[in-house]
Coordinates of C-alpha atoms and ligand atoms in Angstrom, one line a residue:
M1099 CA -12.9 -21.5 21.0
S1100 CA -9.8 -20.0 22.3
G1101 CA -9.8 -16.4 24.1
V1102 CA -8.2 -14.7 21.2
G1103 CA -10.5 -16.5 18.6
K1104 CA -13.5 -15.5 20.9
L1105 CA -12.4 -11.9 21.1
K1106 CA -11.9 -11.8 17.4
S1107 CA -15.4 -13.2 16.7
I1108 CA -17.0 -10.7 19.2
L1109 CA -15.0 -7.9 17.3
R1110 CA -16.0 -9.1 14.0
S1111 CA -19.7 -9.5 15.0
A1112 CA -19.6 -5.8 16.2
G1113 CA -18.6 -5.1 12.6
E1114 CA -14.9 -4.4 13.8
R1115 CA -11.9 -6.2 12.4
P1116 CA -9.5 -8.1 14.3
M1117 CA -6.4 -5.8 15.1
E1118 CA -3.7 -7.9 13.6
W1119 CA -3.7 -10.3 10.6
L1120 CA 0.3 -10.8 10.9
S1121 CA 0.6 -13.0 14.1
P1122 CA 4.0 -13.1 15.7
T1123 CA 5.7 -16.3 14.5
V1124 CA 6.0 -19.4 16.8
T1125 CA 7.9 -21.3 13.8
G1126 CA 11.0 -19.2 13.5
C1127 CA 11.8 -16.2 10.8
M1128 CA 9.5 -16.2 8.0
I1129 CA 12.5 -15.8 5.5
C1130 CA 15.2 -17.9 6.7
G1131 CA 13.7 -20.1 9.5
K1132 CA 16.1 -19.1 12.2
T1133 CA 14.8 -18.6 15.6
V1134 CA 13.4 -15.3 16.4
L1135 CA 14.6 -14.1 19.6
P1136 CA 12.3 -12.1 21.8
H1137 CA 12.8 -8.3 21.1
H1138 CA 12.5 -5.4 23.5
G1139 CA 14.1 -2.6 21.5
S1140 CA 12.4 0.7 21.4
S1141 CA 14.6 2.4 18.8
Y1142 CA 11.9 2.0 15.9
R1143 CA 11.1 4.8 13.9
E1144 CA 8.2 6.7 15.2
R1145 CA 5.6 6.4 12.5
G1146 CA 4.4 3.0 11.9
M1147 CA 6.0 1.8 15.0
A1148 CA 3.5 -1.0 15.6
S1149 CA 4.4 -2.4 12.1
Y1150 CA 8.3 -2.4 12.8
R1151 CA 7.6 -4.2 16.0
L1152 CA 5.3 -6.9 14.5
L1153 CA 7.6 -7.5 11.7
R1154 CA 10.4 -7.8 14.1
Q1155 CA 8.6 -10.6 15.7
C1156 CA 8.3 -12.3 12.3
L1157 CA 11.8 -12.0 11.2
C1158 CA 15.2 -12.8 12.7
V1159 CA 17.7 -10.1 13.5
S1160 CA 19.7 -10.2 10.3
C1161 CA 16.6 -10.6 7.9
F1162 CA 15.1 -7.4 9.8
A1163 CA 18.2 -5.6 9.5
S1164 CA 18.7 -6.3 5.8
I1165 CA 15.5 -4.2 5.0
P1166 CA 16.5 -1.2 2.9
W1167 CA 13.7 1.0 4.4
L1168 CA 13.2 4.0 2.1
D1169 CA 12.5 6.7 4.5
R1170 CA 14.6 9.5 3.0
I1171 CA 13.0 10.8 0.0
Q1172 CA 14.8 12.9 -2.6
C1173 CA 12.1 13.1 -5.3
E1174 CA 8.7 14.2 -4.1
V1175 CA 7.1 12.7 -7.2
C1176 CA 8.5 9.2 -7.4
G1177 CA 9.6 8.6 -3.8
R1178 CA 13.2 7.7 -4.7
G1179 CA 16.1 8.2 -2.2
V1180 CA 18.3 9.7 -5.0
D1181 CA 17.5 12.7 -7.4
C1182 CA 16.1 11.2 -10.6
G1183 CA 15.7 11.9 -14.3
D1184 CA 12.5 10.0 -14.9
C1185 CA 10.3 12.6 -13.4
I1186 CA 12.1 15.4 -15.0
R1187 CA 11.7 13.7 -18.5
R1188 CA 7.8 13.3 -18.0
P1189 CA 6.6 16.5 -16.3
E1190 CA 2.9 15.5 -17.0
R1191 CA 1.2 12.9 -15.2
H1192 CA -2.1 11.7 -14.0
F1193 CA -1.0 10.5 -10.5
V1194 CA 0.0 12.6 -7.7
C1195 CA 3.1 10.7 -6.6
N1196 CA 4.6 7.2 -5.7
R1197 CA 5.9 6.1 -2.3
S1198 CA 7.7 2.8 -1.9
A1199 CA 8.6 1.1 1.3
V1200 CA 11.9 -0.2 0.4
G1201 CA 14.8 0.0 -2.2
Y1202 CA 14.7 -2.8 -4.6
S1203 CA 18.1 -4.5 -3.4
S1204 CA 19.0 -7.9 -4.3
V1205 CA 17.9 -9.2 -0.9
M1206 CA 14.4 -7.6 -1.5
R1207 CA 14.2 -9.1 -5.2
E1208 CA 14.9 -12.5 -3.3
W1209 CA 12.3 -12.1 -0.9
L1210 CA 9.6 -11.0 -3.8
A1211 CA 10.8 -14.0 -6.0
M1212 CA 10.1 -16.3 -2.9
Y1213 CA 6.4 -14.8 -2.8
K1214 CA 5.8 -14.3 -6.5
Y1215 CA 7.5 -17.2 -8.2
R1216 CA 8.0 -19.7 -5.6
G1217 CA 4.5 -19.8 -4.3
Q1218 CA 5.2 -18.8 -0.7
E1219 CA 1.8 -17.1 -0.4
S1220 CA 2.1 -16.9 3.5
L1221 CA 4.6 -14.1 2.9
A1222 CA 1.7 -11.8 1.7
P1223 CA 0.7 -10.4 5.1
M1224 CA 4.4 -9.6 6.0
L1225 CA 5.0 -7.8 2.8
A1226 CA 1.7 -5.9 3.2
E1227 CA 2.8 -5.0 6.7
M1228 CA 5.9 -3.5 5.3
L1229 CA 3.7 -1.1 3.4
V1230 CA 1.9 0.3 6.5
P1231 CA 4.7 2.8 7.5
S1232 CA 5.0 4.3 4.1
F1233 CA 1.2 4.6 4.0
L1234 CA 1.2 6.4 7.4
R1235 CA 4.0 8.7 6.3
L1236 CA 2.2 9.3 2.9
T1237 CA -1.0 10.4 4.5
E1238 CA 0.6 12.5 7.1
E1239 CA 2.7 14.4 4.5
Q1240 CA -0.4 15.0 2.4
W1241 CA -3.1 15.9 5.0
L1242 CA -2.1 15.6 8.5
Q1243 CA 0.8 17.7 9.0
R1244 CA -1.4 20.9 9.0
P1245 CA -4.6 21.0 10.8
Q1246 CA -7.2 21.0 8.2
R1247 CA -10.3 23.4 8.2
G1248 CA -13.0 22.2 10.5
E1249 CA -10.7 19.5 12.1
A1250 CA -9.4 21.8 15.0
R1251 CA -8.8 19.3 18.0
T1252 CA -10.6 19.6 20.9
H1253 CA -9.1 19.3 24.4
H1254 CA -12.1 18.5 26.4
G1255 CA -11.4 15.6 28.8
L1256 CA -14.2 13.3 27.5
H1257 CA -13.4 14.0 23.9
R1258 CA -9.7 13.0 24.7
L1259 CA -10.6 9.9 26.3
K1260 CA -12.8 8.9 23.4
A1261 CA -10.0 9.9 21.0
W1262 CA -7.7 7.6 22.9
M1263 CA -10.0 4.7 22.7
D1264 CA -10.7 5.3 19.2
S1265 CA -7.1 5.2 18.4
F1266 CA -6.7 1.9 20.5
W1267 CA -9.5 0.2 18.7
H1268 CA -9.1 1.7 15.4
P1269 CA -5.3 2.6 15.2
Y1270 CA -5.5 3.5 11.6
A1271 CA -8.9 5.4 11.5
E1272 CA -7.6 8.6 11.5
A1273 CA -5.4 8.2 8.3
A1274 CA -7.9 5.8 6.7
R1275 CA -10.7 8.4 6.6
R1276 CA -8.6 10.6 4.4
W1277 CA -8.9 7.7 1.6
D1278 CA -12.0 6.6 -0.4
A1279 CA -10.6 3.3 -2.0
I1280 CA -7.7 1.1 -2.3
T1281 CA -7.2 -0.7 -5.6
Y1282 CA -4.2 -2.6 -7.4
V1283 CA -2.6 -3.1 -10.8
P1284 CA -4.2 -6.3 -12.3
V1285 CA -2.0 -9.0 -13.9
S1286 CA -3.4 -10.9 -17.2
R1287 CA -5.2 -13.8 -16.8
E1288 CA -2.5 -16.0 -18.0
R1289 CA -0.2 -14.8 -15.5
A1290 CA -2.9 -15.1 -12.7
Q1291 CA -3.6 -18.7 -13.6
E1292 CA 0.0 -19.7 -13.9
R1293 CA 0.9 -18.2 -10.5
G1294 CA -2.5 -18.9 -8.7
F1295 CA -2.7 -15.3 -7.5
N1296 CA -2.1 -11.8 -8.2
Q1297 CA 0.4 -10.5 -5.6
A1298 CA -0.8 -6.6 -5.8
Q1299 CA -4.3 -7.7 -5.3
Q1300 CA -3.3 -9.9 -2.5
V1301 CA -1.5 -7.2 -0.8
A1302 CA -4.2 -4.6 -1.4
G1303 CA -6.6 -7.0 0.2
F1304 CA -4.7 -7.2 3.3
L1305 CA -4.2 -3.5 3.5
S1306 CA -7.7 -2.8 2.8
D1307 CA -8.7 -5.0 5.5
K1308 CA -6.2 -3.8 8.0
L1309 CA -6.6 0.0 7.4
G1310 CA -10.3 -0.1 6.9
I1311 CA -10.3 1.4 3.6
P1312 CA -12.8 -0.1 1.0
G1313 CA -11.0 -2.1 -1.7
Y1314 CA -12.3 -2.1 -5.5
D1315 CA -11.1 -3.7 -8.7
L1316 CA -10.9 -0.5 -10.6
L1317 CA -8.7 -1.7 -13.4
I1318 CA -8.9 -4.4 -16.2
R1319 CA -5.7 -5.6 -17.8
D1320 CA -6.5 -5.5 -21.8
R1321 CA -3.9 -8.0 -23.1
H1322 CA -1.0 -10.3 -22.0
A1323 CA 1.9 -8.3 -22.6
E1324 CA 5.5 -10.1 -22.9
K1325 CA 7.5 -9.8 -19.6
M1326 CA 8.1 -5.9 -19.2
S1327 CA 11.5 -6.5 -17.8
F1328 CA 12.9 -7.6 -21.1
K1329 CA 11.8 -4.4 -23.0
T1330 CA 13.5 -1.2 -23.5
R1331 CA 12.2 2.0 -21.8
A1332 CA 10.6 3.2 -24.9
E1333 CA 8.8 -0.1 -25.6
R1334 CA 7.6 -0.2 -22.2
Q1335 CA 6.0 3.2 -22.2
R1336 CA 4.5 2.6 -25.3
D1337 CA 3.1 -0.9 -24.3
S1338 CA 1.7 0.1 -21.0
R1339 CA -0.4 2.9 -22.6
T1340 CA -2.8 0.4 -24.0
L1341 CA -2.5 -2.2 -21.3
F1342 CA -5.3 -1.2 -19.0
T1343 CA -8.8 0.1 -19.0
G1344 CA -10.9 1.3 -16.1
N1345 CA -13.4 -1.2 -14.8
E1346 CA -16.5 1.1 -15.3
G1347 CA -19.0 -0.9 -12.9
Q1348 CA -16.6 -0.4 -10.2
I1349 CA -15.7 3.0 -10.8
R1350 CA -19.4 3.8 -10.7
R1351 CA -19.9 1.9 -7.4
L1352 CA -17.1 3.8 -5.8
E1353 CA -18.6 7.0 -6.9
N1354 CA -21.9 5.9 -5.6
Q1355 CA -20.7 4.9 -2.1
S1356 CA -18.4 8.0 -1.7
H1357 CA -20.9 10.5 -2.8
M1358 CA -21.5 11.6 0.9
S1359 CA -17.9 12.5 1.1
S1360 CA -17.3 16.3 1.4
R1361 CA -14.2 16.2 -0.6
E1362 CA -14.2 17.3 -4.0
S1363 CA -12.0 14.7 -5.4
L1364 CA -12.1 10.8 -5.0
R1365 CA -8.7 9.8 -3.2
I1366 CA -7.7 6.4 -4.5
L1367 CA -4.6 4.3 -3.7
L1368 CA -3.0 2.2 -6.2
I1369 CA -1.2 -0.8 -5.0
D1370 CA 1.7 -2.6 -6.9
D1371 CA 5.1 -4.4 -6.2
I1372 CA 7.7 -2.4 -7.8
Y1373 CA 7.9 1.0 -9.3
T1374 CA 10.3 1.5 -11.8
T1375 CA 9.9 4.0 -14.6
G1376 CA 6.3 5.0 -13.5
S1377 CA 4.8 4.0 -16.9
T1378 CA 2.5 1.2 -15.4
A1379 CA 1.4 3.8 -12.7
E1380 CA 0.8 6.4 -15.4
A1381 CA -1.3 4.1 -17.5
C1382 CA -3.3 2.8 -14.8
A1383 CA -4.0 6.3 -13.5
S1384 CA -5.1 7.6 -16.8
A1385 CA -7.1 4.6 -17.3
I1386 CA -9.2 5.3 -14.2
I1387 CA -9.4 9.1 -14.6
Q1388 CA -10.7 8.6 -18.2
L1389 CA -13.8 6.8 -16.8
A1390 CA -14.4 8.7 -13.6
S1391 CA -17.1 11.4 -13.5
R1392 CA -15.6 13.1 -10.6
P1393 CA -12.1 14.3 -10.2
V1394 CA -9.6 12.0 -8.9
Q1395 CA -6.4 12.1 -6.9
L1396 CA -4.6 8.9 -7.4
Y1397 CA -1.4 8.1 -5.4
I1398 CA 0.7 5.0 -5.9
L1399 CA 2.0 2.8 -3.0
T1400 CA 4.7 0.3 -4.0
W1401 CA 6.5 -2.4 -2.2
A1402 CA 10.0 -1.5 -3.9
R1403 CA 11.3 1.4 -5.8
S1404 CA 13.9 0.1 -8.2
Ligands
ZN2084 ZN1 15.9 -14.5 9.0
ZN2085 ZN1 11.4 10.9 -9.2

């Protein structure tokens, strides 16, 4: 066993997770195959810096530069970079807000198609890694900006050393403990069979593993709907209302497992690939909330905002 393999198995046997599942490439850019040159830049955005650095090691200069990161948010609800009518049109909703990692540019559309329709499943960890900075920003903007009650930082030397060591071994622990569950938008059985996998489930699985937040299958897709993208806004909203039901067994399991948490409501992160009108997010959120016996705060994290 190699040194790294040995370290990973030691960590695993100690109940820990391996630090990274997206390993720097040795075969070239994951998108175009061009050589990836060693990179020593330090100009990354502050939060999620490790993710940007890791992505930079798996992508060539031009592919990395083509990512339209969405880090300037105009609409607090849907996370859009511009003002939007959708959220004004629909003032009532069951989820708190959506945040997306990137804008849905033609380049991002192509990357997603490589993964979803052309079966390049190896892109899953990279696409999941792209969500990490948005996850950290979302958690920070919701709960970490102001110190919470009972969480005042101690400056005792030993505590500081311990906090430093914790952040080394569990870099996401501080953010992860604000959440109770990660789940995903399910696809129909037909589509899953045709494609061989559900992209949102796969990405949610990677994130759950990396961040150390328990993953659950909280939703069931009721019927095979025609492709959403061919429908009008009204048709889509009507259809998605009847598309999902909560998975009662999993919802109870989550409620039982997080009954120790001192929080009043369950905090759930729902993963999907694209956020368009928010009707899928709304349908999923209301399906979960309907079955839950405790208050739920549901947040949406999507790869792209179209
Ligand atoms: Zn490239
Ligand atoms: Zn909006």
